[in-house]
Amino acid sequence: MNWPEAFAARMQARLGPEWEAFQEALAKPPRTTIRLHPEKGKHLYPEASPVSWHPRGRVLAERPNFALEPAWHAGAYYVQEASSMSVRVFLPERRPLRVIDLSAAPGGKSTLLLDELGLTGGLLIANDPDSHRRAALAENLARWAIPAYLITGRDPAWWAEHYTSAFDVVLLDAPCSGEGLWRKTPSLSQTWRPEEVHFCSRRQRRLLSAAKTLVAPGGHLIYSTCTFAPEENEDNLSAFLAEDPEWFPLRWADHPPQVVEISYAGGGWGYYFYPHRTIGEGFFLSAWQKKPAPARRAPAKYKAPPALRPVKRPPLPIEGPLVFFQQGETISTLTESAYRLLLPGIEKMEALPLWRHHKPSHAAALLPALVGEELPTYELSAEEFYQYLRRQPVERALTDAYGRAVRAGFPIGWLYKGRPSLPRPYLSS
Ligand code: SAM
């Protein structure tokens, strides 16, 4: 493969004797890695090798056809680059947390953050200004079914203007030139230009400035990209955070030796994942903590806006510390812990939808909090499963108005009485 000249020159200078191995790795197909859902997927792939920096990261021996796997449709795992799973190491230990993922779509890191929050550990705002990508985000978070999130679509500058110092964790997984994705999508290398790196860098500085404003005293700012360009990584962070007495760099003390640690101007630590050294695609990660305030302010009293006034639980056998509220035709849910951390004034948002037009929505079938024994359940044959995925009717004599469709032990949706079962369209992985 011929890499763009300016890229090759920069990487050669940076990697020295490792440049050959880096080039060879970029020309090889990537490994397939997944992250298991903490409840729905905990027993899956016991034979797969682990990802050392994430307890539920797994390296698969070969790439399955995910679109035909019941476990994938059930949200029992998320197909994610191993390198991206490292974001977890910079989360604070205390709970509950109010977290914002500013560039969240399609949801890989948001699902990881939800694992860490669970049902009692706080609220995640999963934000992305791109409406098309946000549709994929909504689908992936609904499939993951840990209802501690709200999806929003604001520019980070809007957040910064309205919610100064409001978040314990701010993740900026910034839009970037994507050099680390070339072996997954080789055509990206052919459209790469140095000007694009500069354009991305300028945009990232603007986003970083907003991200920084959002962090509460004592909170963490986690910055990541999937590019090797220093202009988009350490140079940006040096410029914004260096010599600011409000911030301390965070260090990944026991990082695996294959992950390259750098120090940059201003005292920060950055972590590069190169494909010739680690599993996973190219990635950069760095984190800082804002100086804690001498005493924690009492949280402002919060009255739920009409859009989030609690309503009665829909008639589903659901267990767990959940709050339900009406959004138009839909009853959605949020954990009590997340509900307590809501911010005033967020009106345009989407939570996990549970109930719509007198019946459970697709996402409800995938909730671990749904107590299966009380529900009529229909195990689908292989043929019925493929029919279901093709959105063709599955003919079954249902005893109730609806029943949970299960394949190979994994709940994958509903069968409704009196009309064909049409699950939501599925994304391919
Ligand atoms: N965090 C995601 C994950 O783990 O699945 C991947 C995020 S991707 C690297 C970058 C995202 O930045 C895209 O979804 C894109 O829509 C979003 N983005 C583009 N412009 C943005 C902006 N001005 N502010 C915030 N996010 C933006």
XYZ file of C-alpha atoms and ligand atoms in Angstrom:
456
model
C 0.000 0.000 0.000
C 1.256 3.514 -0.791
C 0.605 5.842 2.087
C 0.293 9.596 1.489
C 3.794 11.099 1.502
C 3.301 13.603 4.312
C 1.723 10.908 6.505
C 4.547 8.424 5.807
C 7.219 11.039 6.572
C 5.602 12.005 9.867
C 5.034 8.430 11.014
C 8.520 7.314 9.992
C 10.027 10.129 12.029
C 7.840 9.242 14.990
C 8.208 5.456 14.915
C 11.834 5.126 13.771
C 12.748 1.412 13.575
C 9.097 0.401 14.173
C 7.924 2.043 10.932
C 8.248 -1.208 8.894
C 6.217 -3.208 11.414
C 3.601 -0.420 11.533
C 3.253 -0.473 7.740
C 2.925 -4.243 7.690
C 0.244 -4.154 10.385
C -1.724 -1.474 8.499
C -1.830 -3.751 5.465
C -3.304 -6.679 7.441
C -7.019 -7.187 8.172
C -8.066 -5.972 11.640
C -8.940 -8.360 14.484
C -12.562 -8.558 15.615
C -13.184 -7.544 19.200
C -16.391 -7.293 21.192
C -17.398 -6.024 24.621
C -19.844 -8.197 26.524
C -22.939 -6.747 28.149
C -22.455 -6.972 31.946
C -25.703 -8.965 32.367
C -26.952 -10.195 29.037
C -23.569 -11.312 27.707
C -21.551 -12.305 30.729
C -21.341 -16.028 29.793
C -20.578 -15.551 26.113
C -17.351 -16.441 24.331
C -15.579 -18.010 27.346
C -12.861 -19.364 25.037
C -12.013 -15.986 23.455
C -8.863 -14.189 24.594
C -9.384 -11.216 26.891
C -8.593 -7.560 26.261
C -6.240 -6.793 29.129
C -7.613 -3.297 29.839
C -11.299 -4.217 29.911
C -12.800 -7.079 31.955
C -15.447 -7.855 29.345
C -13.421 -7.169 26.201
C -12.916 -10.265 24.022
C -10.791 -10.924 20.930
C -12.618 -13.301 18.579
C -10.795 -15.956 16.584
C -12.884 -15.084 13.518
C -15.516 -12.542 12.563
C -19.043 -13.973 12.875
C -21.875 -12.757 10.686
C -23.204 -10.483 13.429
C -26.398 -9.643 11.556
C -27.464 -13.309 11.899
C -26.501 -13.739 15.561
C -29.363 -13.750 18.110
C -26.937 -12.555 20.804
C -26.081 -9.470 18.757
C -29.769 -8.650 18.166
C -30.398 -9.135 21.887
C -27.679 -6.616 22.794
C -25.596 -9.234 24.576
C -22.386 -7.691 23.189
C -21.193 -4.630 21.286
C -18.712 -4.907 18.431
C -16.024 -2.432 19.479
C -12.361 -1.757 18.845
C -10.270 -2.994 21.762
C -8.382 0.311 21.853
C -11.630 2.249 22.413
C -12.362 0.180 25.524
C -9.460 1.922 27.284
C -11.637 4.995 27.955
C -12.808 3.142 31.058
C -9.469 3.524 32.864
C -9.968 7.266 33.361
C -13.378 7.144 35.018
C -13.482 8.228 38.664
C -14.413 5.530 41.180
C -17.058 7.496 43.076
C -20.754 7.187 42.199
C -23.202 8.569 41.264
C -21.771 10.454 38.318
C -23.268 12.887 35.884
C -21.547 12.102 32.570
C -21.730 13.624 29.095
C -20.444 11.973 25.917
C -20.314 14.954 23.566
C -19.756 13.032 20.301
C -21.549 9.827 21.117
C -22.812 8.279 17.878
C -23.038 5.422 17.081
C -22.654 4.629 20.781
C -19.632 2.410 21.411
C -18.272 4.514 24.255
C -21.725 5.451 25.512
C -22.605 1.775 26.007
C -19.298 1.355 27.857
C -20.112 4.320 30.091
C -23.560 2.865 30.763
C -21.937 -0.395 31.910
C -20.050 1.628 34.500
C -23.130 3.534 35.676
C -25.502 0.552 35.720
C -28.852 0.991 37.441
C -27.651 3.045 40.400
C -24.519 4.921 39.322
C -25.817 8.068 37.639
C -26.851 9.726 34.395
C -25.307 9.691 30.922
C -26.131 12.365 28.372
C -25.317 10.805 24.996
C -25.034 13.767 22.636
C -24.318 13.990 18.921
C -25.273 16.836 16.601
C -25.569 14.571 13.528
C -29.212 13.454 13.277
C -28.500 10.557 10.941
C -25.848 9.121 13.249
C -28.086 9.839 16.232
C -30.669 7.386 14.847
C -28.008 4.645 15.019
C -27.082 5.834 18.524
C -30.718 5.537 19.666
C -30.972 2.049 18.248
C -27.716 0.878 19.833
C -28.523 2.310 23.264
C -32.020 0.817 23.185
C -30.512 -2.564 22.315
C -27.998 -2.218 25.167
C -30.967 -1.463 27.451
C -29.302 0.092 30.500
C -31.813 2.936 30.924
C -29.560 5.541 32.517
C -29.291 7.772 29.445
C -30.830 10.663 27.576
C -29.944 11.290 23.937
C -29.533 14.904 22.810
C -28.349 16.566 19.608
C -26.774 19.877 20.600
C -23.496 21.429 19.601
C -21.038 21.260 22.536
C -20.982 25.086 22.526
C -24.685 25.056 23.472
C -23.917 22.758 26.382
C -21.046 24.975 27.489
C -23.234 28.051 27.410
C -25.999 26.497 29.540
C -24.297 23.969 31.823
C -21.002 25.371 33.054
C -19.288 23.003 35.528
C -22.264 20.596 35.512
C -20.593 17.233 34.767
C -18.386 14.855 36.754
C -17.095 13.299 33.530
C -16.912 14.864 30.075
C -15.873 12.577 27.243
C -14.868 14.192 23.962
C -14.282 11.391 21.454
C -13.644 14.009 18.844
C -14.422 13.867 15.125
C -10.974 13.477 13.539
C -9.054 12.698 10.357
C -9.394 8.976 11.120
C -5.834 7.807 10.327
C -6.300 4.965 12.791
C -9.147 3.508 10.744
C -7.289 2.997 7.473
C -6.947 -0.730 7.722
C -10.677 -1.110 8.389
C -11.556 1.322 5.590
C -8.510 1.546 3.270
C -10.177 4.093 0.963
C -9.842 6.692 3.776
C -6.087 6.815 3.205
C -6.616 7.854 -0.410
C -8.684 10.909 0.486
C -6.414 11.994 3.388
C -4.907 15.483 3.070
C -2.683 17.462 5.490
C -5.289 20.251 5.210
C -7.864 17.896 6.692
C -5.677 17.329 9.737
C -5.488 21.102 10.233
C -9.220 21.510 9.736
C -9.925 18.755 12.295
C -7.444 20.228 14.739
C -9.123 23.637 14.615
C -12.553 22.068 15.147
C -11.240 19.935 18.021
C -9.856 23.021 19.765
C -13.279 24.610 19.614
C -14.910 21.437 20.975
C -12.265 21.050 23.669
C -12.876 24.566 24.850
C -16.582 23.709 25.319
C -15.750 20.356 26.933
C -13.452 22.025 29.443
C -16.176 24.467 30.498
C -18.556 21.615 31.299
C -16.354 19.853 33.857
C -17.311 20.253 37.535
C -14.599 20.836 40.176
C -12.941 17.468 40.784
C -14.369 16.110 37.523
C -12.534 14.392 34.662
C -12.094 15.480 31.045
C -11.350 12.490 28.799
C -10.195 13.216 25.262
C -9.775 10.645 22.509
C -9.406 10.382 18.750
C -8.746 7.622 16.249
C -5.861 9.381 14.577
C -2.077 9.448 14.960
C -1.730 13.151 14.088
C -0.172 15.085 17.009
C -1.917 18.268 15.824
C -5.221 16.559 16.675
C -3.986 15.016 19.904
C -1.286 16.212 22.280
C -0.797 19.583 20.529
C -4.457 20.417 21.111
C -4.290 19.419 24.745
C -1.040 21.266 25.391
C -2.565 24.405 23.955
C -5.711 24.213 26.065
C -4.688 22.801 29.370
C -1.013 23.479 29.820
C 0.011 25.622 32.731
C -3.571 26.030 33.828
C -3.501 25.663 37.628
C -7.102 24.438 37.539
C -6.125 21.112 35.939
C -4.069 18.023 36.831
C -3.011 15.462 34.244
C -4.185 11.889 34.876
C -1.773 9.026 34.310
C -2.583 5.398 33.428
C -0.079 4.042 35.912
C -0.225 0.357 34.951
C -0.842 0.742 31.232
C 0.163 -2.344 29.219
C 3.682 -1.989 27.761
C 2.310 -2.326 24.207
C 0.420 0.941 24.654
C 2.832 3.830 24.066
C 2.827 6.502 26.764
C 3.949 10.003 25.792
C 4.309 13.111 27.894
C 3.507 16.439 26.309
C 4.039 20.137 26.971
C 2.179 21.233 30.067
C 2.747 17.952 31.878
C 0.034 15.790 30.298
C 0.178 12.072 29.547
C -1.121 10.622 26.297
C -1.594 7.008 25.198
C -1.134 5.830 21.612
C -2.478 2.528 20.360
C -0.554 1.481 17.248
C -1.806 -1.503 15.243
C 1.630 -3.203 15.161
C 1.772 -3.184 18.991
C -1.769 -3.711 20.280
C -5.031 -5.293 19.253
C -7.509 -2.762 17.965
C -7.238 0.108 15.559
C -5.226 3.309 15.949
C -6.337 5.397 18.914
C -5.194 8.243 21.163
C -6.352 8.844 24.733
C -5.554 11.434 27.383
C -7.325 12.690 30.506
C -7.194 15.519 33.022
C -8.856 16.285 36.324
C -10.173 19.698 37.286
C -9.008 20.851 40.695
C -11.613 19.930 43.334
C -13.504 22.800 44.968
C -12.833 23.284 48.698
C -16.392 22.271 49.607
C -18.984 20.629 47.427
C -21.877 22.920 46.641
C -25.338 21.673 47.569
C -27.016 20.427 44.398
C -29.601 22.825 43.027
C -33.215 21.851 43.723
C -34.678 20.412 40.579
C -38.270 20.200 39.464
C -38.891 17.883 36.519
C -40.095 19.692 33.375
C -43.506 18.548 32.037
C -41.747 16.347 29.487
C -40.265 14.341 32.358
C -43.071 14.209 34.940
C -43.268 10.649 36.231
C -46.267 8.519 35.203
C -47.382 5.042 36.269
C -45.415 2.002 35.198
C -46.744 0.544 31.918
C -48.319 -2.930 32.310
C -45.098 -4.890 31.922
C -43.432 -7.093 34.539
C -40.464 -4.799 35.095
C -38.261 -4.866 38.161
C -35.664 -2.362 39.279
C -35.248 1.218 40.451
C -36.870 2.850 37.408
C -38.925 5.999 36.758
C -41.405 6.159 33.852
C -42.518 9.237 31.949
C -44.611 10.129 28.951
C -42.964 11.571 25.839
C -45.693 12.177 23.238
C -47.171 8.763 22.433
C -44.358 6.955 24.195
C -43.721 5.986 27.799
C -39.970 6.025 28.383
C -37.873 5.035 31.340
C -34.831 6.207 33.270
C -33.208 4.811 36.393
C -34.072 6.628 39.628
C -30.393 7.437 40.020
C -30.247 9.092 36.576
C -33.544 10.883 37.219
C -32.150 12.479 40.367
C -29.281 13.964 38.347
C -31.405 15.501 35.584
C -30.507 19.015 34.588
C -33.137 21.726 34.349
C -34.043 22.878 30.877
C -33.223 19.804 28.813
C -36.355 19.429 26.739
C -35.220 17.940 23.456
C -34.072 14.498 24.454
C -34.859 10.850 23.988
C -34.778 8.181 26.683
C -35.237 4.432 26.352
C -38.732 3.914 24.899
C -40.809 1.239 26.658
C -44.411 1.484 25.613
C -46.161 2.932 22.573
C -49.704 2.787 21.184
C -50.895 0.342 23.884
C -48.091 -2.138 23.442
C -44.477 -2.601 24.460
C -41.864 -1.104 22.142
C -39.063 -3.151 20.660
C -36.540 -1.949 23.256
C -38.690 -3.246 26.127
C -38.130 -6.845 25.009
C -34.377 -6.410 25.412
C -34.477 -5.010 28.956
C -32.734 -7.262 31.485
C -35.128 -5.732 34.062
C -38.064 -7.461 32.358
C -38.978 -10.525 34.392
C -39.288 -13.191 31.738
C -41.207 -15.921 33.622
C -44.373 -13.845 33.789
C -44.456 -13.196 30.074
C -45.565 -15.540 27.328
C -42.385 -16.415 25.473
C -42.025 -17.958 22.022
C -38.799 -19.674 21.033
C -38.319 -19.086 17.299
C -36.971 -21.736 14.955
C -34.005 -20.750 12.768
C -36.361 -20.196 9.858
C -38.741 -18.035 11.928
C -35.777 -16.035 13.206
C -34.659 -15.216 9.657
C -38.258 -14.332 8.756
C -38.345 -12.024 11.775
C -35.120 -10.339 10.735
C -36.483 -9.855 7.213
C -39.534 -8.215 8.853
C -41.850 -10.913 7.522
C -44.766 -12.127 9.671
C -44.110 -15.047 12.004
C -47.337 -17.044 12.285
C -47.966 -18.137 15.872
C -51.183 -18.601 17.854
C -50.562 -16.102 20.662
C -52.357 -16.523 23.999
C -51.977 -12.812 24.879
C -51.810 -9.532 22.971
C -48.051 -9.902 22.731
C -45.285 -12.315 23.674
C -41.531 -12.173 23.803
C -39.737 -13.666 20.788
C -36.635 -15.590 21.826
C -33.979 -17.290 19.732
C -31.303 -19.531 21.270
C -32.289 -18.203 24.711
C -31.872 -14.524 23.723
C -34.918 -12.202 23.733
C -34.884 -10.417 20.372
C -38.262 -8.593 20.194
C -42.027 -9.112 20.367
C -44.677 -11.054 18.532
C -47.927 -9.080 18.501
C -51.373 -10.585 18.127
C -53.534 -9.755 15.125
C -50.882 -8.141 12.979
C -47.579 -9.196 11.513
C -44.595 -8.816 13.811
C -42.536 -6.051 12.372
C -39.470 -5.350 14.434
C -37.662 -2.083 13.927
C -35.236 -2.134 11.010
C -31.916 -3.503 12.168
C -28.590 -1.895 11.519
C -25.900 -4.113 10.199
C -22.897 -4.187 12.490
N -17.961 8.077 20.392
C -18.473 7.335 19.272
C -18.405 5.859 19.576
O -17.628 5.444 20.442
O -19.180 5.096 18.959
C -17.739 7.673 17.999
C -17.709 9.142 17.712
S -17.009 9.570 16.170
C -15.330 9.349 16.448
C -17.135 11.300 16.159
C -18.541 11.859 16.243
O -18.423 13.280 16.320
C -19.468 11.583 15.082
O -20.574 10.827 15.487
C -19.924 12.975 14.614
O -21.306 13.039 14.301
C -19.623 13.817 15.831
N -19.459 15.251 15.551
C -19.285 15.858 14.356
N -19.250 17.200 14.528
C -19.418 17.425 15.844
C -19.499 18.590 16.650
N -19.399 19.810 16.120
N -19.696 18.434 17.965
C -19.801 17.217 18.526
N -19.725 16.072 17.826
C -19.540 16.188 16.497
